[in-house]
Short mmCIF file of C-alpha atoms in Angstrom, two decimals:
data_model
loop_
_atom_site.label_atom_id
_atom_site.label_comp_id
_atom_site.label_asym_id
_atom_site.label_seq_id
_atom_site.Cartn_x
_atom_site.Cartn_y
_atom_site.Cartn_z
CA UNK A 663 -82.09 19.34 -77.21
CA UNK A 664 -81.36 22.97 -76.32
CA UNK A 665 -82.97 22.48 -72.92
CA UNK A 666 -80.69 19.51 -72.22
CA UNK A 667 -77.62 21.50 -73.24
CA UNK A 668 -78.74 24.34 -70.98
CA UNK A 669 -79.13 21.97 -68.05
CA UNK A 670 -75.70 20.47 -68.76
CA UNK A 671 -74.10 23.92 -68.85
CA UNK A 672 -75.75 24.80 -65.55
CA UNK A 673 -74.31 21.64 -64.00
CA UNK A 674 -70.80 22.70 -64.97
CA UNK A 675 -71.10 25.99 -63.07
CA UNK A 676 -69.59 26.34 -59.60
CA UNK A 677 -72.28 27.41 -57.11
CA UNK A 678 -70.25 29.28 -54.51
CA UNK A 679 -73.17 30.29 -52.30
CA UNK A 680 -74.02 26.62 -51.78
CA UNK A 681 -70.37 25.63 -51.31
CA UNK A 682 -69.88 28.24 -48.60
CA UNK A 683 -73.21 27.34 -47.00
CA UNK A 684 -72.40 23.63 -46.82
CA UNK A 685 -68.90 24.52 -45.58
CA UNK A 686 -70.53 26.54 -42.80
CA UNK A 687 -72.75 23.55 -42.02
CA UNK A 688 -69.64 21.35 -41.95
CA UNK A 689 -67.96 23.83 -39.59
CA UNK A 690 -70.92 23.84 -37.20
CA UNK A 691 -71.30 20.05 -37.33
CA UNK A 692 -67.64 19.53 -36.43
CA UNK A 693 -67.86 22.22 -33.74
CA UNK A 694 -70.46 19.99 -32.09
CA UNK A 695 -68.00 17.11 -32.24
CA UNK A 696 -65.17 19.30 -30.92
CA UNK A 697 -67.12 19.99 -27.75
CA UNK A 698 -66.43 16.39 -26.69
CA UNK A 699 -62.58 16.43 -26.65
CA UNK A 700 -62.72 20.03 -25.42
CA UNK A 701 -64.47 18.76 -22.29
CA UNK A 702 -61.93 16.02 -21.59
CA UNK A 703 -59.78 18.02 -19.12
CA UNK A 704 -62.93 19.20 -17.33
CA UNK A 705 -64.56 15.76 -17.17
CA UNK A 706 -61.29 14.14 -16.09
CA UNK A 707 -61.32 16.28 -12.96
CA UNK A 708 -65.05 16.59 -12.23
CA UNK A 709 -65.86 12.90 -12.83
CA UNK A 710 -62.42 11.56 -11.87
CA UNK A 711 -62.00 9.77 -15.21
CA UNK A 712 -58.91 7.78 -16.13
CA UNK A 713 -57.29 7.86 -19.58
CA UNK A 714 -59.00 4.63 -20.63
CA UNK A 715 -62.44 6.14 -19.94
CA UNK A 716 -61.50 9.26 -21.91
CA UNK A 717 -60.49 6.95 -24.75
CA UNK A 718 -63.87 5.22 -24.63
CA UNK A 719 -65.69 8.54 -24.91
CA UNK A 720 -63.65 9.42 -28.01
CA UNK A 721 -64.26 5.90 -29.32
CA UNK A 722 -68.04 6.16 -28.84
CA UNK A 723 -68.14 9.49 -30.69
CA UNK A 724 -66.00 8.55 -33.66
CA UNK A 725 -66.97 4.92 -34.07
CA UNK A 726 -70.66 5.85 -34.25
CA UNK A 727 -69.96 8.13 -37.18
CA UNK A 728 -67.35 5.86 -38.76
CA UNK A 729 -69.45 2.69 -38.72
CA UNK A 730 -72.66 4.40 -39.82
CA UNK A 731 -71.21 6.77 -42.44
CA UNK A 732 -70.65 4.11 -45.13
CA UNK A 733 -74.20 2.84 -44.52
CA UNK A 734 -75.71 6.30 -44.96
CA UNK A 735 -73.29 6.93 -47.84
CA UNK A 736 -74.49 3.91 -49.82
CA UNK A 737 -78.08 4.88 -49.09
CA UNK A 738 -77.42 8.48 -50.19
CA UNK A 739 -76.00 7.27 -53.52
CA UNK A 740 -79.11 5.19 -54.20
CA UNK A 741 -81.74 7.50 -52.73
CA UNK A 742 -80.56 10.97 -51.66
CA UNK A 743 -82.67 12.60 -48.95
CA UNK A 744 -81.83 16.32 -48.83
CA UNK A 745 -83.64 17.09 -45.60
CA UNK A 746 -81.52 14.60 -43.66
CA UNK A 747 -79.03 17.47 -43.38
CA UNK A 748 -81.02 19.60 -40.87
CA UNK A 749 -82.24 16.40 -39.17
CA UNK A 750 -78.59 15.43 -38.60
CA UNK A 751 -77.97 18.77 -36.88
CA UNK A 752 -81.04 18.19 -34.69
CA UNK A 753 -79.52 14.91 -33.46
CA UNK A 754 -76.29 16.74 -32.61
CA UNK A 755 -78.36 19.32 -30.73
CA UNK A 756 -79.86 16.56 -28.59
CA UNK A 757 -76.37 15.24 -27.87
CA UNK A 758 -75.05 18.66 -26.87
CA UNK A 759 -77.91 19.18 -24.40
CA UNK A 760 -77.30 15.74 -22.93
CA UNK A 761 -73.57 16.43 -22.64
CA UNK A 762 -74.16 19.70 -20.79
CA UNK A 763 -76.42 17.96 -18.27
CA UNK A 764 -74.65 14.57 -18.03
CA UNK A 765 -74.30 13.51 -14.36
CA UNK A 766 -71.90 10.60 -14.95
CA UNK A 767 -69.62 8.77 -17.38
CA UNK A 768 -72.36 6.60 -18.88
CA UNK A 769 -74.64 9.55 -19.58
CA UNK A 770 -71.72 11.21 -21.35
CA UNK A 771 -71.30 8.11 -23.53
CA UNK A 772 -75.00 8.12 -24.44
CA UNK A 773 -74.88 11.81 -25.32
CA UNK A 774 -71.88 11.53 -27.62
CA UNK A 775 -73.64 8.73 -29.51
CA UNK A 776 -76.25 11.27 -30.66
CA UNK A 777 -73.51 13.66 -31.80
CA UNK A 778 -71.76 10.84 -33.63
CA UNK A 779 -74.96 9.72 -35.34
CA UNK A 780 -75.70 13.27 -36.45
CA UNK A 781 -72.24 13.48 -37.97
CA UNK A 782 -72.67 10.10 -39.70
CA UNK A 783 -75.82 11.34 -41.41
CA UNK A 784 -74.41 14.76 -42.29
CA UNK A 785 -71.15 13.86 -44.03
CA UNK A 786 -72.33 11.69 -46.97
CA UNK A 787 -75.11 14.13 -47.88
CA UNK A 788 -72.78 17.10 -47.32
CA UNK A 789 -70.19 15.57 -49.66
CA UNK A 790 -72.84 15.06 -52.34
CA UNK A 791 -73.87 18.70 -52.06
CA UNK A 792 -70.24 19.86 -52.40
CA UNK A 793 -69.77 17.58 -55.42
CA UNK A 794 -72.96 18.79 -57.10
CA UNK A 795 -72.16 22.47 -56.49
CA UNK A 796 -68.54 22.08 -57.65
CA UNK A 797 -69.09 22.31 -61.39
CA UNK A 798 -65.69 21.94 -63.05
CA UNK A 799 -63.75 22.93 -59.88
CA UNK A 800 -63.98 19.76 -57.84
CA UNK A 801 -60.64 20.18 -56.10
CA UNK A 802 -61.43 23.73 -55.01
CA UNK A 803 -64.96 22.74 -53.97
CA UNK A 804 -63.67 19.88 -51.84
CA UNK A 805 -61.13 22.19 -50.19
CA UNK A 806 -63.84 24.74 -49.34
CA UNK A 807 -66.05 22.01 -47.91
CA UNK A 808 -63.31 20.27 -45.91
CA UNK A 809 -61.82 23.51 -44.57
CA UNK A 810 -65.14 24.15 -42.86
CA UNK A 811 -64.97 20.81 -41.07
CA UNK A 812 -61.29 21.03 -40.18
CA UNK A 813 -61.77 24.53 -38.79
CA UNK A 814 -64.58 23.22 -36.62
CA UNK A 815 -62.31 20.44 -35.33
CA UNK A 816 -59.54 22.92 -34.57
CA UNK A 817 -61.82 24.84 -32.21
CA UNK A 818 -61.63 22.21 -29.45
CA UNK A 819 -58.60 23.71 -27.65
CA UNK A 820 -60.12 27.20 -27.78
CA UNK A 821 -63.41 25.88 -26.41
CA UNK A 822 -61.50 24.39 -23.48
CA UNK A 823 -59.40 27.48 -22.81
CA UNK A 824 -62.04 30.18 -23.15
CA UNK A 825 -65.36 28.47 -22.35
CA UNK A 826 -65.13 25.26 -20.35
CA UNK A 827 -62.38 26.24 -17.91
CA UNK A 828 -64.55 29.12 -16.67
CA UNK A 829 -68.07 27.75 -17.28
CA UNK A 830 -67.45 24.06 -16.72
CA UNK A 831 -69.42 21.22 -18.28
CA UNK A 832 -72.68 23.21 -18.42
CA UNK A 833 -70.97 25.65 -20.79
CA UNK A 834 -71.78 23.14 -23.55
CA UNK A 835 -75.33 24.48 -23.45
CA UNK A 836 -74.16 27.60 -25.32
CA UNK A 837 -73.49 25.41 -28.34
CA UNK A 838 -77.20 24.87 -28.80
CA UNK A 839 -77.14 28.33 -30.41
CA UNK A 840 -74.63 27.12 -33.00
CA UNK A 841 -76.78 24.06 -33.62
CA UNK A 842 -79.78 26.32 -34.27
CA UNK A 843 -77.79 28.31 -36.84
CA UNK A 844 -76.76 25.02 -38.40
CA UNK A 845 -80.33 23.79 -38.71
CA UNK A 846 -81.40 26.98 -40.53
CA UNK A 847 -78.34 26.93 -42.82
CA UNK A 848 -78.75 23.28 -43.74
CA UNK A 849 -82.46 23.72 -44.40
CA UNK A 850 -81.51 26.38 -46.97
CA UNK A 851 -78.96 24.01 -48.54
CA UNK A 852 -81.48 21.16 -48.55
CA UNK A 853 -83.97 23.26 -50.52
CA UNK A 854 -81.38 23.84 -53.27
CA UNK A 855 -80.27 20.19 -53.07
CA UNK A 856 -83.82 18.95 -53.64
CA UNK A 857 -84.26 21.10 -56.76
CA UNK A 858 -80.86 20.06 -58.11
CA UNK A 859 -81.78 16.40 -57.78
CA UNK A 860 -84.82 16.98 -59.96
CA UNK A 861 -82.65 18.61 -62.65
CA UNK A 862 -80.10 15.79 -62.56
CA UNK A 863 -82.79 13.17 -62.74
CA UNK A 864 -83.98 14.73 -66.00
CA UNK A 865 -80.45 14.57 -67.42
CA UNK A 866 -79.91 10.98 -66.32
CA UNK A 867 -82.85 9.85 -68.43
CA UNK A 868 -80.91 11.03 -71.49
CA UNK A 869 -77.67 9.25 -70.56
CA UNK A 870 -76.47 5.70 -70.44
CA UNK A 871 -74.65 5.00 -67.20
CA UNK A 872 -71.78 2.50 -67.20
CA UNK A 873 -71.48 0.15 -64.25
CA UNK A 874 -68.27 0.42 -62.27
CA UNK A 875 -66.03 -2.64 -62.68
CA UNK A 876 -64.70 -3.92 -59.36
CA UNK A 877 -61.19 -5.21 -60.05
CA UNK A 878 -58.52 -6.51 -57.67
CA UNK A 879 -56.43 -3.44 -58.50
CA UNK A 880 -59.30 -1.15 -57.48
CA UNK A 881 -59.98 -3.05 -54.25
CA UNK A 882 -56.28 -2.93 -53.30
CA UNK A 883 -56.04 0.81 -54.03
CA UNK A 884 -59.13 1.66 -51.96
CA UNK A 885 -58.04 -0.59 -49.08
CA UNK A 886 -54.55 0.93 -49.03
CA UNK A 887 -55.95 4.46 -49.16
CA UNK A 888 -58.20 3.69 -46.18
CA UNK A 889 -55.21 2.28 -44.28
CA UNK A 890 -53.16 5.42 -44.95
CA UNK A 891 -55.97 7.68 -43.75
CA UNK A 892 -56.34 5.35 -40.77
CA UNK A 893 -52.66 5.90 -39.82
CA UNK A 894 -52.99 9.66 -40.28
CA UNK A 895 -56.08 9.65 -38.06
CA UNK A 896 -54.28 7.71 -35.33
CA UNK A 897 -51.65 10.43 -35.20
CA UNK A 898 -54.33 13.13 -35.04
CA UNK A 899 -56.15 11.23 -32.28
CA UNK A 900 -52.98 11.07 -30.22
CA UNK A 901 -52.34 14.82 -30.50
CA UNK A 902 -55.93 15.97 -30.07
CA UNK A 903 -56.84 13.71 -27.15
CA UNK A 904 -53.61 13.21 -25.19
CA UNK A 905 -50.95 15.77 -26.10
CA UNK A 906 -52.53 18.31 -23.76
CA UNK A 907 -52.14 15.88 -20.85
CA UNK A 908 -48.55 15.15 -21.92
CA UNK A 909 -47.71 18.86 -21.84
CA UNK A 910 -49.26 19.27 -18.40
CA UNK A 911 -47.37 16.25 -17.03
CA UNK A 912 -44.00 16.72 -18.77
CA UNK A 913 -43.69 20.51 -18.79
CA UNK A 914 -45.95 21.55 -15.91
CA UNK A 915 -48.07 23.94 -18.00
CA UNK A 916 -51.66 24.86 -17.15
CA UNK A 917 -54.68 23.38 -18.90
CA UNK A 918 -55.28 26.70 -20.68
CA UNK A 919 -51.66 26.94 -21.81
CA UNK A 920 -51.70 23.36 -23.13
CA UNK A 921 -54.71 24.13 -25.34
CA UNK A 922 -52.69 26.70 -27.30
CA UNK A 923 -50.29 24.01 -28.52
CA UNK A 924 -53.07 21.68 -29.61
CA UNK A 925 -54.78 24.60 -31.35
CA UNK A 926 -51.60 25.39 -33.30
CA UNK A 927 -51.56 21.83 -34.64
CA UNK A 928 -55.25 21.95 -35.58
CA UNK A 929 -55.32 25.41 -37.17
CA UNK A 930 -52.18 24.68 -39.18
CA UNK A 931 -54.05 21.63 -40.48
CA UNK A 932 -56.83 23.92 -41.70
CA UNK A 933 -54.38 25.88 -43.86
CA UNK A 934 -52.81 22.64 -45.03
CA UNK A 935 -56.21 21.33 -46.10
CA UNK A 936 -56.89 24.45 -48.16
CA UNK A 937 -53.53 24.58 -49.94
CA UNK A 938 -53.37 20.84 -50.53
CA UNK A 939 -55.94 20.98 -53.35
CA UNK A 940 -54.08 23.48 -55.58
CA UNK A 941 -50.80 21.67 -54.91
CA UNK A 942 -52.37 18.39 -56.02
CA UNK A 943 -53.66 20.02 -59.21
CA UNK A 944 -50.12 21.08 -60.06
CA UNK A 945 -47.99 18.18 -58.82
CA UNK A 946 -50.44 15.26 -58.76
CA UNK A 947 -52.67 13.79 -56.08
CA UNK A 948 -50.56 10.76 -55.27
CA UNK A 949 -47.45 12.93 -54.96
CA UNK A 950 -49.16 15.20 -52.44
CA UNK A 951 -50.34 12.14 -50.49
CA UNK A 952 -46.77 10.85 -50.33
CA UNK A 953 -45.17 14.16 -49.35
CA UNK A 954 -47.91 14.78 -46.79
CA UNK A 955 -47.07 11.66 -44.80
CA UNK A 956 -43.30 11.37 -45.27
CA UNK A 957 -42.72 15.13 -45.19
CA UNK A 958 -44.20 15.35 -41.70
CA UNK A 959 -42.32 12.27 -40.40
CA UNK A 960 -39.02 13.97 -39.41
CA UNK A 961 -40.84 16.65 -37.41
CA UNK A 962 -43.13 14.06 -35.78
CA UNK A 963 -40.09 12.01 -34.72
CA UNK A 964 -38.50 15.13 -33.16
CA UNK A 965 -41.60 16.32 -31.29
CA UNK A 966 -41.36 14.15 -28.11
CA UNK A 967 -37.70 15.14 -27.57
CA UNK A 968 -37.64 18.94 -27.93
CA UNK A 969 -38.05 21.84 -25.53
CA UNK A 970 -41.46 23.41 -25.01
CA UNK A 971 -40.82 26.41 -27.31
CA UNK A 972 -39.66 24.24 -30.21
CA UNK A 973 -42.74 22.03 -29.82
CA UNK A 974 -44.98 24.87 -30.97
CA UNK A 975 -43.08 25.27 -34.25
CA UNK A 976 -43.02 21.53 -34.87
CA UNK A 977 -46.76 21.23 -34.26
CA UNK A 978 -47.42 23.93 -36.88
CA UNK A 979 -45.21 22.18 -39.44
CA UNK A 980 -46.68 18.73 -38.74
CA UNK A 981 -50.26 20.00 -38.83
CA UNK A 982 -49.81 21.86 -42.13
CA UNK A 983 -47.90 19.12 -43.96
CA UNK A 984 -49.89 16.15 -42.65
CA UNK A 985 -53.31 17.67 -43.31
CA UNK A 986 -52.39 18.97 -46.78
CA UNK A 987 -53.59 15.62 -48.10
CA UNK A 988 -57.00 15.74 -46.39
CA UNK A 989 -59.14 17.07 -49.24
CA UNK A 990 -56.79 15.48 -51.79
CA UNK A 991 -57.52 12.05 -50.34
CA UNK A 992 -61.26 12.54 -50.87
CA UNK A 993 -60.86 13.74 -54.48
CA UNK A 994 -58.46 10.86 -55.23
CA UNK A 995 -60.99 8.38 -53.81
CA UNK A 996 -63.81 9.97 -55.83
CA UNK A 997 -61.77 9.36 -58.98
CA UNK A 998 -61.16 5.76 -57.94
CA UNK A 999 -64.92 5.28 -57.35
CA UNK A 1000 -66.64 7.61 -59.84
CA UNK A 1001 -70.33 8.16 -59.15
CA UNK A 1002 -70.09 6.81 -55.59
CA UNK A 1003 -69.86 10.14 -53.78
CA UNK A 1004 -71.72 9.06 -50.65
CA UNK A 1005 -69.78 5.81 -50.39
CA UNK A 1006 -66.46 7.66 -50.76
CA UNK A 1007 -67.44 10.05 -47.97
CA UNK A 1008 -68.38 7.11 -45.77
CA UNK A 1009 -65.14 5.24 -46.44
CA UNK A 1010 -62.64 8.11 -46.36
CA UNK A 1011 -64.14 10.84 -44.17
CA UNK A 1012 -66.13 8.36 -42.10
CA UNK A 1013 -64.76 4.85 -41.76
CA UNK A 1014 -61.05 5.49 -42.29
CA UNK A 1015 -61.01 8.77 -40.39
CA UNK A 1016 -63.29 7.55 -37.62
CA UNK A 1017 -61.37 4.30 -37.19
CA UNK A 1018 -58.68 6.52 -35.76
CA UNK A 1019 -60.95 6.48 -32.72
CA UNK A 1020 -59.56 3.02 -32.01
CA UNK A 1021 -56.29 4.81 -31.46
CA UNK A 1022 -57.88 6.94 -28.75
CA UNK A 1023 -58.94 3.83 -26.82
CA UNK A 1024 -55.66 1.99 -27.31
CA UNK A 1025 -53.63 5.11 -26.49
CA UNK A 1026 -55.67 5.65 -23.33
CA UNK A 1027 -55.07 2.09 -22.16
CA UNK A 1028 -51.35 2.31 -22.98
CA UNK A 1029 -51.12 5.63 -21.14
CA UNK A 1030 -52.61 4.06 -18.02
CA UNK A 1031 -50.28 1.03 -18.27
CA UNK A 1032 -47.09 2.78 -19.38
CA UNK A 1033 -47.01 6.57 -19.73
CA UNK A 1034 -48.04 9.53 -21.86
CA UNK A 1035 -44.44 9.74 -23.06
CA UNK A 1036 -44.79 6.24 -24.50
CA UNK A 1037 -47.91 7.36 -26.42
CA UNK A 1038 -46.10 10.32 -27.95
CA UNK A 1039 -43.19 8.09 -29.01
CA UNK A 1040 -45.57 5.60 -30.59
CA UNK A 1041 -47.43 8.35 -32.47
CA UNK A 1042 -44.18 9.79 -33.79
CA UNK A 1043 -43.52 6.78 -36.03
CA UNK A 1044 -46.98 6.66 -37.65
CA UNK A 1045 -46.26 9.11 -40.51
CA UNK A 1046 -43.52 6.74 -41.72
CA UNK A 1047 -46.30 4.44 -42.93
CA UNK A 1048 -46.73 6.96 -45.74
CA UNK A 1049 -43.97 5.15 -47.67
CA UNK A 1050 -46.74 2.73 -48.74
CA UNK A 1051 -48.23 5.54 -50.85
CA UNK A 1052 -45.83 4.43 -53.62
CA UNK A 1053 -48.07 1.38 -54.06
CA UNK A 1054 -51.12 3.49 -55.00
CA UNK A 1055 -51.95 3.94 -58.71
CA UNK A 1056 -50.57 7.16 -60.18
CA UNK A 1057 -52.98 9.87 -61.31
CA UNK A 1058 -52.46 8.72 -64.90
CA UNK A 1059 -53.27 5.10 -63.99
CA UNK A 1060 -56.45 6.18 -62.19
CA UNK A 1061 -57.62 7.99 -65.34
CA UNK A 1062 -56.87 4.89 -67.40
CA UNK A 1063 -58.91 2.80 -64.96
CA UNK A 1064 -61.83 5.21 -65.40
CA UNK A 1065 -61.55 5.05 -69.19
CA UNK A 1066 -61.93 1.28 -69.01
CA UNK A 1067 -65.44 1.67 -67.57
#
């Protein structure tokens, strides 16, 4: 009995060394993904790509991870495999090498599939590690974990400005060093993860586990949450993939100068992700989700119509407010689907987020048919969809749903 209590107490402790290690792994994983959009301005010129082809590259990367993440998430919930984490980084390493050496558009597509697959494997297992190391501080743990990934994503403009403009496509080969660091880090995490699974298996033998009841209310809430993340991802896809080209065309700035504006949006999102968790603890998760979308809407509507200097300030505000719900969305989904950590990661971080890749393809086609200005105008109305957040169950209702299990 005392041994069981001791194990239970240990489970409630927050393991910061593991949280920071898996956050580092998340950062490195998403750095690998960021190499792809960072290369877009280079590949557009060297391979003479049109906007539709750029959209297909983004689609191949994100759809691979989005389609496969729920599959790996369900599998991870039923049979966790700790050492899939370093294996996932190895797949990304293969993709990075292929990307550095790719001679044509189709080879680029094949290479990004490896990076996408590596990400699809990493995220469900990474989310489980963050959940298991969280103890009683799940909101903080999720923020630490997600900040790593969002920081990695925000590096794309800097990679373009300071690496690929001078080194070209082959500069991607330097990222094999980051992949190597990631493999070592994730091997360390996997060793702890394996031991933790053994401890939790011992505790599960002493507990009765209730089956989750799938109700129409639950299905509606999860579907709506996915749709909201989908809309947020479409906006992010428009800024990350095409805003740089819009700045070059509309304002005549250089490629390097354009990257600064995209970076401001991305790095502001990193800070928003971190502060969103504590704000949700104080004001409620659904409230933060609502303010995140609608609060950014006025600034998003203004962005296509302002002068260049004002655009920088608006991008910071939009990035911070819009991304403040990033980690909150995951925690909210985990409370809707208790015990389904891998599935939640697949649906929210994977499927819903990755489905924003459809936006990249559609935006690319629309840009070729109409204009980049049209794309920015279309993106500007997407945050207004956040009004639908009112239809989600309140935090109190979610707790009541869990108590019914």
